[in-house]
Short mmCIF file of C-alpha atoms and ligand atoms in Angstrom, two decimals:
data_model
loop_
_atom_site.label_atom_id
_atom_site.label_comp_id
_atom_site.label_asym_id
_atom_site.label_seq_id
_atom_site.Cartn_x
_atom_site.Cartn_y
_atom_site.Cartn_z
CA UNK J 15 153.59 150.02 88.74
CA UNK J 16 156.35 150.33 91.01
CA UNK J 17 154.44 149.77 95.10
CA UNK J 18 151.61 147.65 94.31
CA UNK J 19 150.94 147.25 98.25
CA UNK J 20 150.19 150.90 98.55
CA UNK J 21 147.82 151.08 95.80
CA UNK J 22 144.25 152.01 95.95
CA UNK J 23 141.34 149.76 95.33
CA UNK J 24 140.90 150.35 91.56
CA UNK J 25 144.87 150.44 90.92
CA UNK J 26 145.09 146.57 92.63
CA UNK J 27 141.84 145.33 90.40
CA UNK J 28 143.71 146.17 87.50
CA UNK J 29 147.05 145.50 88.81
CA UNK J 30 147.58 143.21 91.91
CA UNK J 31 149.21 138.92 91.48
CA UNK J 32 150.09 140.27 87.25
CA UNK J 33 152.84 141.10 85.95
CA UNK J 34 153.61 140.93 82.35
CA UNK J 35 154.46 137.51 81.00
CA UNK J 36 158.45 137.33 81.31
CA UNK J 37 158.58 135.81 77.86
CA UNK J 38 156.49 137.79 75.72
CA UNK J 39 155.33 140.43 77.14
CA UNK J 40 151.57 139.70 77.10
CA UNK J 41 149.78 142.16 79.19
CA UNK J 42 147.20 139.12 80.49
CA UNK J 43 148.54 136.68 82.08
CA UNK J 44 148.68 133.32 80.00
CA UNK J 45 145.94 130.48 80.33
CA UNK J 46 148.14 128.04 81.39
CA UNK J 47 146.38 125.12 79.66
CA UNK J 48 148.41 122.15 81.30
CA UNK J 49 147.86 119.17 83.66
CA UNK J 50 151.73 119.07 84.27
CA UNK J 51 155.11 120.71 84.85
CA UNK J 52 158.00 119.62 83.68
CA UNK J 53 160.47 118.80 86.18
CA UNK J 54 164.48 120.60 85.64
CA UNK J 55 166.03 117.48 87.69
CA UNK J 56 164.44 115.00 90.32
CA UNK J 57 162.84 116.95 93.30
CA UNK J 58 163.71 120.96 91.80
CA UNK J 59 160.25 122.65 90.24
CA UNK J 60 160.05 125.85 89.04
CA UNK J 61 157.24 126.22 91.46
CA UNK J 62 154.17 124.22 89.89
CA UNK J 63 154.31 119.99 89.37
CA UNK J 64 150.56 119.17 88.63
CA UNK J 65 148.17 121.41 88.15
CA UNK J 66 145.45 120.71 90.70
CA UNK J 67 147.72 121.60 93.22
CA UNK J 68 148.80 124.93 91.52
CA UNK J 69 148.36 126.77 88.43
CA UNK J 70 149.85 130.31 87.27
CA UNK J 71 146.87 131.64 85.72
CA UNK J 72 144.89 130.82 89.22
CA UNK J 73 147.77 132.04 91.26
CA UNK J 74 147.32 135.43 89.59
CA UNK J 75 144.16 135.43 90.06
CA UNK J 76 144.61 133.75 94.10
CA UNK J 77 147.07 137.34 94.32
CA UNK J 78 144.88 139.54 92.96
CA UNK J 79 141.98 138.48 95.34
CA UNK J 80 143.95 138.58 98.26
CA UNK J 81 144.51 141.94 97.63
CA UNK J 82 141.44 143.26 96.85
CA UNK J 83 140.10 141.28 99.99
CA UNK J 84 143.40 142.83 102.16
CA UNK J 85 144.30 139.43 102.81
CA UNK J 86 147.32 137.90 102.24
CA UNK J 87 145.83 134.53 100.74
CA UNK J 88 142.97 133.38 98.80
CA UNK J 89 142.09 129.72 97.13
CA UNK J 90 140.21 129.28 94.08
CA UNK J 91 137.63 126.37 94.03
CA UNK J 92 135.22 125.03 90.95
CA UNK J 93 132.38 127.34 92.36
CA UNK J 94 131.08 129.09 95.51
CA UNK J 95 129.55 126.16 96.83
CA UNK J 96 132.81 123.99 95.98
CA UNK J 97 134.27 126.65 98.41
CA UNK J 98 131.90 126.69 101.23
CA UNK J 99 132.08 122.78 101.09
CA UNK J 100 135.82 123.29 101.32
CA UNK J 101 135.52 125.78 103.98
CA UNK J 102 133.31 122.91 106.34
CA UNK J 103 136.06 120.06 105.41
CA UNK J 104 139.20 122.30 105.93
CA UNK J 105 137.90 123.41 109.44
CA UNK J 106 135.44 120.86 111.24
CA UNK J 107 135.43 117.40 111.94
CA UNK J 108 131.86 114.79 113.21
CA UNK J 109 130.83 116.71 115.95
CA UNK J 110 131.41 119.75 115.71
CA UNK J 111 128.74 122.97 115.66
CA UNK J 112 128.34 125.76 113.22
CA UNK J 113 126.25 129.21 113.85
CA UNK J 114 124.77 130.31 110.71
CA UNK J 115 123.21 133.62 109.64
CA UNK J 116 119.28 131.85 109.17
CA UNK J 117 118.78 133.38 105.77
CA UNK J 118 121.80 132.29 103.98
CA UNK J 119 121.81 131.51 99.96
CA UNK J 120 119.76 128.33 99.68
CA UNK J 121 122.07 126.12 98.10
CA UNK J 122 124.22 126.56 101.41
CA UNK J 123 121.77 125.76 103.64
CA UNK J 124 121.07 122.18 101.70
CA UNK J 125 124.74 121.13 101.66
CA UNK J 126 124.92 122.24 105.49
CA UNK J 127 121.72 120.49 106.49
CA UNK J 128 121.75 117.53 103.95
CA UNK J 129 125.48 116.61 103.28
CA UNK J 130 127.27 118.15 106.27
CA UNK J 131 124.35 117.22 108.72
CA UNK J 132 124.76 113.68 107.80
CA UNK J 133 128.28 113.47 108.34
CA UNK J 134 127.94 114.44 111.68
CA UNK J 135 128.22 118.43 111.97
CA UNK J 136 125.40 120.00 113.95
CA UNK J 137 123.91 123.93 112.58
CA UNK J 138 122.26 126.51 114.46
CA UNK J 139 120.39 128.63 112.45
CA UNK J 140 120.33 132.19 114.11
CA UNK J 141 119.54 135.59 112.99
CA UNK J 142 122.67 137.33 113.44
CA UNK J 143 121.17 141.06 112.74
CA UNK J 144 120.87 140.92 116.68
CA UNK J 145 123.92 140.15 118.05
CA UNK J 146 122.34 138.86 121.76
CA UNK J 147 120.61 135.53 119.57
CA UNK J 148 124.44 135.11 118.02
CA UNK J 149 125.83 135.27 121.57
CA UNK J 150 123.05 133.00 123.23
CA UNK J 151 123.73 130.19 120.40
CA UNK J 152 127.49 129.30 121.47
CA UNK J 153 127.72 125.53 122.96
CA UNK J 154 131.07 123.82 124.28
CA UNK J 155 131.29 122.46 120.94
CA UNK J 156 131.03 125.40 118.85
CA UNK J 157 133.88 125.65 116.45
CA UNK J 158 132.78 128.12 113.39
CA UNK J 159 130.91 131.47 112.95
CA UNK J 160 129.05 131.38 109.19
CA UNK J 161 127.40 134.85 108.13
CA UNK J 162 126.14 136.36 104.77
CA UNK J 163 125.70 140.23 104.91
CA UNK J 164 123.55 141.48 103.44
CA UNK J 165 121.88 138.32 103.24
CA UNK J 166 120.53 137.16 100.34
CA UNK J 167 117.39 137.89 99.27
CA UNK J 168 115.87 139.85 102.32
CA UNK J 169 119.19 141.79 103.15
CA UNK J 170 119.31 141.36 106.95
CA UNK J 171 122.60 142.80 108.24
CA UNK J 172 125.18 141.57 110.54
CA UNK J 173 127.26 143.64 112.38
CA UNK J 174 130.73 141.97 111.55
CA UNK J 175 132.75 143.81 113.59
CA UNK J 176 130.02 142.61 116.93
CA UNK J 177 130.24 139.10 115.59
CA UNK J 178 133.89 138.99 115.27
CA UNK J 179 134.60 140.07 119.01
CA UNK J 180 131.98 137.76 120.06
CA UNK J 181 133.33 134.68 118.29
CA UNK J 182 136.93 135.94 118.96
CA UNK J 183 135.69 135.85 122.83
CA UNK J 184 134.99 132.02 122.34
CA UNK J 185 137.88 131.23 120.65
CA UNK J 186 135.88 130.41 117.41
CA UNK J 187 136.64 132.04 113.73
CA UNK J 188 134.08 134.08 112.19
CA UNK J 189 133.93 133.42 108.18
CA UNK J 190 132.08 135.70 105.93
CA UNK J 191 130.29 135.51 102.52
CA UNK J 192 130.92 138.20 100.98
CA UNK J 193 129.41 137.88 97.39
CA UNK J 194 127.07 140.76 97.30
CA UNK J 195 129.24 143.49 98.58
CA UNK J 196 132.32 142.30 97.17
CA UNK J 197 135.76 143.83 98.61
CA UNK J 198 135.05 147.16 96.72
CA UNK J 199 132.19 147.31 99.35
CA UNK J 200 132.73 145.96 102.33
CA UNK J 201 136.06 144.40 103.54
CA UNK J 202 135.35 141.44 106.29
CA UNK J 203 138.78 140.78 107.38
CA UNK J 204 139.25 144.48 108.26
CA UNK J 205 136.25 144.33 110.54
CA UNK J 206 137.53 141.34 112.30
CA UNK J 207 136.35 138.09 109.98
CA UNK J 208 138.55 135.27 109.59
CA UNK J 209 137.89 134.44 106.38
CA UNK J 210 135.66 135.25 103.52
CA UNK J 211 133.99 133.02 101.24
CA UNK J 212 132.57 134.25 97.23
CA UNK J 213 130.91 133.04 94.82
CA UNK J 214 133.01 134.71 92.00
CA UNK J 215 130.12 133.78 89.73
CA UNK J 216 128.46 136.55 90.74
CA UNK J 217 130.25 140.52 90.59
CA UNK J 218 133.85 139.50 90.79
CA UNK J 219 133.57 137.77 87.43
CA UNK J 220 130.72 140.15 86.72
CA UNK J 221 130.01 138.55 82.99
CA UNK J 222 127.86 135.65 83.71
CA UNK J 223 130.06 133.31 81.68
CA UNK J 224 131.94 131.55 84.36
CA UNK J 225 131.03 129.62 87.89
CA UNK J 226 133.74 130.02 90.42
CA UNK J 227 134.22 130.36 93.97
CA UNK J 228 137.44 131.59 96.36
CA UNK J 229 138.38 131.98 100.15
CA UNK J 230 140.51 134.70 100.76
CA UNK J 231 141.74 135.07 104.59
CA UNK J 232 144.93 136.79 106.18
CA UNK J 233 145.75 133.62 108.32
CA UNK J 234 148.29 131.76 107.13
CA UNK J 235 147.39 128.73 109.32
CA UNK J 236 143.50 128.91 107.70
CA UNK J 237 145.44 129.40 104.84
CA UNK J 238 147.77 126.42 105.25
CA UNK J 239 144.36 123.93 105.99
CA UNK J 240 142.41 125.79 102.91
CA UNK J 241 145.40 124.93 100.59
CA UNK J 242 145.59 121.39 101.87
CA UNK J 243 142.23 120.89 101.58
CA UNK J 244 142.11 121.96 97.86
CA UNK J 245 144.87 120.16 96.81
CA UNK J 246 143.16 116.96 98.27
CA UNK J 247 139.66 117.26 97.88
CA UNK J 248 140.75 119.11 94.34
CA UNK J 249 137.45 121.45 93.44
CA UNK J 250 139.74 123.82 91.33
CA UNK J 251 138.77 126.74 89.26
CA UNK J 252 140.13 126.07 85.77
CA UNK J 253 142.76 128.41 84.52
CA UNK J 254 140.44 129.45 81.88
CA UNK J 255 137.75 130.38 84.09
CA UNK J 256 140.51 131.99 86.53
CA UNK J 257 141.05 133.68 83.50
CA UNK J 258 137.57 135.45 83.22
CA UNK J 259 137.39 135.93 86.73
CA UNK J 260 140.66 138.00 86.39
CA UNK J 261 139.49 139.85 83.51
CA UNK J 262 136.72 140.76 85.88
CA UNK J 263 138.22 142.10 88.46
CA UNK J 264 139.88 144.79 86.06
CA UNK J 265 136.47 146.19 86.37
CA UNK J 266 135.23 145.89 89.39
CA UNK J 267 134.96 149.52 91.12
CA UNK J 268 133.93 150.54 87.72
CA UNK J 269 130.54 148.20 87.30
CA UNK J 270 129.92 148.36 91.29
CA UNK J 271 129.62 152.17 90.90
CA UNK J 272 127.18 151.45 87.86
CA UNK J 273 125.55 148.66 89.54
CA UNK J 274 125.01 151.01 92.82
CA UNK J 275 123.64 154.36 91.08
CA UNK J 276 121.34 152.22 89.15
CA UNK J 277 120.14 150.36 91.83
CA UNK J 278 119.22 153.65 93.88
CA UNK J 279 117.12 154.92 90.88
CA UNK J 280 115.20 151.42 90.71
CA UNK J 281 114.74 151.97 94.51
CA UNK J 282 113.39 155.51 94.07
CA UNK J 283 111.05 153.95 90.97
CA UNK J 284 109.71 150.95 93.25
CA UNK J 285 109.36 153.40 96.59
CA UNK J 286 106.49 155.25 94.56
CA UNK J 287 104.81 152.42 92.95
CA UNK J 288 101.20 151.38 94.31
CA UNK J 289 101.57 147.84 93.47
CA UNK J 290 105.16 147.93 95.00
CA UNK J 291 105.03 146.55 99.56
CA UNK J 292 107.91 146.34 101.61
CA UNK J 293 111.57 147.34 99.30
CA UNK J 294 114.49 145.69 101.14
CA UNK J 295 117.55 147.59 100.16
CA UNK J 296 120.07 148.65 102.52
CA UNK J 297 120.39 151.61 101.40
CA UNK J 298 117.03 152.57 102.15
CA UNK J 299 116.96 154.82 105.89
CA UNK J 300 114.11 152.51 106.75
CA UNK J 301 115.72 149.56 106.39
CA UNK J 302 116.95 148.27 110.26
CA UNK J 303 120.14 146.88 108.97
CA UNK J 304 120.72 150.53 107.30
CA UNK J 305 123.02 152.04 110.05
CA UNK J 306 125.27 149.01 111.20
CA UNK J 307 125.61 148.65 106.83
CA UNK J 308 126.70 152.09 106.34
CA UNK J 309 129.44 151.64 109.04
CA UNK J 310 130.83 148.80 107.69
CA UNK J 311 130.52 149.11 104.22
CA UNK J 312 131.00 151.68 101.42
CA UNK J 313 128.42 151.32 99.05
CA UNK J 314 124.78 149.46 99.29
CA UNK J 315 125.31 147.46 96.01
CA UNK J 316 123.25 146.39 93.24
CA UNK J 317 120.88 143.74 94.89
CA UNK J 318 117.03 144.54 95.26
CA UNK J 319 114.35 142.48 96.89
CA UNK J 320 110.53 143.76 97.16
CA UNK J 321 107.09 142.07 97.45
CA UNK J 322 104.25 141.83 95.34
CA UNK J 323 100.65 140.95 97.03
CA UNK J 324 101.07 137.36 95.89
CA UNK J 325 102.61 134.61 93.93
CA UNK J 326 100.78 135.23 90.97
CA UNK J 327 101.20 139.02 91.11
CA UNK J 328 105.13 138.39 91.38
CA UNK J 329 104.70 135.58 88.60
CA UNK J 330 102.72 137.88 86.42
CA UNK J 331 105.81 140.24 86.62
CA UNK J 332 108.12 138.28 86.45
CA UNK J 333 106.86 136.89 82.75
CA UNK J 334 106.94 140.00 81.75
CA UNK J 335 110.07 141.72 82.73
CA UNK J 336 112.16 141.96 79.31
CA UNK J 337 115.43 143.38 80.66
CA UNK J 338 115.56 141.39 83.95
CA UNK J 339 115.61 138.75 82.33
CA UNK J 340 113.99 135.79 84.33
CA UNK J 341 117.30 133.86 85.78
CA UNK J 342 119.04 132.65 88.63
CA UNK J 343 122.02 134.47 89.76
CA UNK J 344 123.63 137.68 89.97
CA UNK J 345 126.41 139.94 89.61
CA UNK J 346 126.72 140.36 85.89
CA UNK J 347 126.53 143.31 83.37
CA UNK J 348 122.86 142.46 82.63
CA UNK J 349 119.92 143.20 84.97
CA UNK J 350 117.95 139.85 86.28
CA UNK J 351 114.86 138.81 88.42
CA UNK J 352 114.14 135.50 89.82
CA UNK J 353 111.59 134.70 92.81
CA UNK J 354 113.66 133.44 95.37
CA UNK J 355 111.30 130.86 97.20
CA UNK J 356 110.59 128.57 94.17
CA UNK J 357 114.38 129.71 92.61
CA UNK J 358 117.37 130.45 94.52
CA UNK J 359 115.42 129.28 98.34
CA UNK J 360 113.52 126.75 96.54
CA UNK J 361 115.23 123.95 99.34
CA UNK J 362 114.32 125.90 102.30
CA UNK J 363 111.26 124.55 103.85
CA UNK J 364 107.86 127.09 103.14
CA UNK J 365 107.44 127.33 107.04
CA UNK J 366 110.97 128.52 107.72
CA UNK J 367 110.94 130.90 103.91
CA UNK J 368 107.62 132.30 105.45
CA UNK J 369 109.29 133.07 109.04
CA UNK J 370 112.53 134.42 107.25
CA UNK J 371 110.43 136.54 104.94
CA UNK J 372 110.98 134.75 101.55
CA UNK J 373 107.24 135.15 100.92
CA UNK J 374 105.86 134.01 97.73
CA UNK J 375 105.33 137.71 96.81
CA UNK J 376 109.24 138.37 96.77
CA UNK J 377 110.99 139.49 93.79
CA UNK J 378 114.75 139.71 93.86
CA UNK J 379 116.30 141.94 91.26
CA UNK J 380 120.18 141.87 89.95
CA UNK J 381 120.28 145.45 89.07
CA UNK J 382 122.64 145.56 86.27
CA UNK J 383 124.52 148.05 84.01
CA UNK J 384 122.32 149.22 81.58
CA UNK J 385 121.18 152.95 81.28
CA UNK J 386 118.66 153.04 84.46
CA UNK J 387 115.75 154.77 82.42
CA UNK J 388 114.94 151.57 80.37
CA UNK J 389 115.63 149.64 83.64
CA UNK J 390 113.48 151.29 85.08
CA UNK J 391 110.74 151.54 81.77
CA UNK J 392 110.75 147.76 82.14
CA UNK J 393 109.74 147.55 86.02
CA UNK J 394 106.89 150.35 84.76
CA UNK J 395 105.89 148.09 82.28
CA UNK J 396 105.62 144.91 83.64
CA UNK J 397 104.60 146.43 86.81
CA UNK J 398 101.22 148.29 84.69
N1 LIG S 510 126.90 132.65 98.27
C1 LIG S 510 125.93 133.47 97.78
C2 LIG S 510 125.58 134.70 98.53
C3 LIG S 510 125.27 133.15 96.60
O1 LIG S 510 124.31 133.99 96.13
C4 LIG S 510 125.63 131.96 95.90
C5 LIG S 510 124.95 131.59 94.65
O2 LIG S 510 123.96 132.18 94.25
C6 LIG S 510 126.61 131.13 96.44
C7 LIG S 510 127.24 131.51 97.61
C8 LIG S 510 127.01 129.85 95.76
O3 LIG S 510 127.82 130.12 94.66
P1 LIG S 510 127.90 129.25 93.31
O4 LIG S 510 126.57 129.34 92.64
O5 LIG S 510 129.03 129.87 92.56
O6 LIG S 510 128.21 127.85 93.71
#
């Protein structure tokens, strides 16, 4: 491919940070299995020494983020939380405050409020759908915007473009997770984020066979304290998993398309089902994020969250879903469910689960590849 920087979205997935290898020829690049490099002569590399600090099958796969991101830099950590821990360390010192988006994945809000809390960082949890609370929550010592959109699992939407001006105003960066969308949905840094953090776990790798998280950001001096920060704390991604996650990517427009039209015909199932309350999708006109999410994204994605009266009536279905399977996480080929306030929010406190609206009756579906009629046969069943 001659002008990789002018491809389109599907032409980077395949292409961007790979070239064939220079020796052979393969067409994927190498798993570079090594700890080490050897060196030509004392202090000349050929660009790698040890292998925490770089690796060519994770710098392909560092490239070929960036790009899909439209950054110029991304950083591959052991998973998503090894990068949102990174993210904190890189950026904020005893003292400092964080806004973040109130309903954030749960396993971010206990590293924020039990490991980062104790080592001195403060957290104001806000809802960030309404930009006036973000504004209001800004103190002298406010040093980092954090917001998930659409949130996960009751979808709330942040206007990232509003946030970024209003952090921008303050002098403080705005950092994004962007695992649901993923860049062939929604593109943070073009709206005015800082940063983005994934979980490539989830749709990037798109397999459910590897855990993996990245920061991706067009700042070279975010970029400079991300890259220290890995090399010293050292949460890397293996090069096998960087591997996977590559092989993912090749994909990517391709199963978020899938994951997208099947997800709107499990929407139109649920809409029309008796036993079936509130549906929080995006996608859906009623939904009050709806308008700021179609401006700032492409696509509405594969992620579904209803209720159910009750905890038993979501536990009953949720024992008998056969396709979604019963599972935490998301992203992959195959469809899953999972009840987010005993699973995924299970270390959020009930009081705040019940104000953010993690109810006992939610059900959060992965809506996955599969042809959508026996998707949707398998809601009808375990629904009857
Ligand atoms: N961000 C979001 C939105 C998530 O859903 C998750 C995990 O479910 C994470 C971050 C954490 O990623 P990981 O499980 O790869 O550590």
């Amino acid at each position: 491919m001659s002008d990789k920087k002018k491809a389109r979205f599907d032409t980077l997935a395949v292409h961007a940070g790979q070239e064939p290898d220079p020796t052979t020829g393969a067409i994927m690049p190498p798993i570079y299995q090594t700890s080490t490099y050897a060196l030509p002569e004392m202090g000349v590399s050929k660009g790698y020494e040890y292998a925490r600090t770089g690796n060519p099958t994770r710098t392909a796969l560092e490239a070929n983020l960036a790009a899909l991101e439209g950054g110029t830099h991304a950083r591959c950590f052991a998973s998503g939380m090894a990068a949102v821990s990174a993210l904190l360390m890189s950026l904020l010192s005893a003292g400092d405050h964080i806004i973040v988006s109130n309903n954030v994945y749960g396993g971010v809000y206990r590293v924020f409020e039990t490991v980062f809390r104790r080592l001195g960082l403060d957290f104001s949890w806000v809802a960030t759908e309404n930009l006036a609370n973000l504004e209001s929550a800004f103190q002298e010592n406010t040093r980092l915007v954090y917001a998930e959109t659409p949130t996960n699992p009751v979808m709330s939407i942040t206007d990232i473009k509003g946030a970024a001006r209003i952090a921008h105003e303050r002098g403080v960066p705005l950092v994004v997770d962007n695992t649901f969308m993923t860049p062939c949905l929604q593109r943070p840094l073009s709206l005015g984020a800082d940063a983005v953090v994934h979980s490539t776990t989830k749709y990037l790798n798109g397999h459910s066979d590897s855990v993996g998280g990245a920061l991706v950001t067009a700042d070279d001096e975010l970029d400079e304290k991300f890259a220290f920060l890995q090399n010293s704390a050292g949460a890397i991604l293996a090069p096998f998993d960087c591997f996977l996650v590559l092989r993912g990517t090749k994909t990517l427009g391709v199963r978020m398309r899938r994951h997208e039209t099947n997800a709107a015909q499990v929407v139109k199932f649920l809409e029309g089902h008796p036993k079936v309350g509130k549906i929080l999708y995006p996608g859906l006109p009623s939904h009050p994020g709806h308008e700021v999410h179609k401006r700032q994204a492409s696509g509405f994605g594969g992620m579904v969250s209803f209720e159910l009266e009750s905890g038993a009536a979501a536990a009953r279905f949720l024992n008998r879903v056969k396709l979604f399977t019963l599972a935490e996480s998301l992203g992959g080929v195959e469809s899953l469910s999972c009840h987010p306030a005993t699973m995924t929010h299970g270390a959020v406190p009930e009081a705040t689960r019940n104000e953010l609206g993690i109810t006992d009756g939610l059900v959060r579906l992965s809506v996955g590849i599969e042809d959508p009629e026996d998707l949707v046969g398998d809601l009808e069943r375990a629904l009857d």
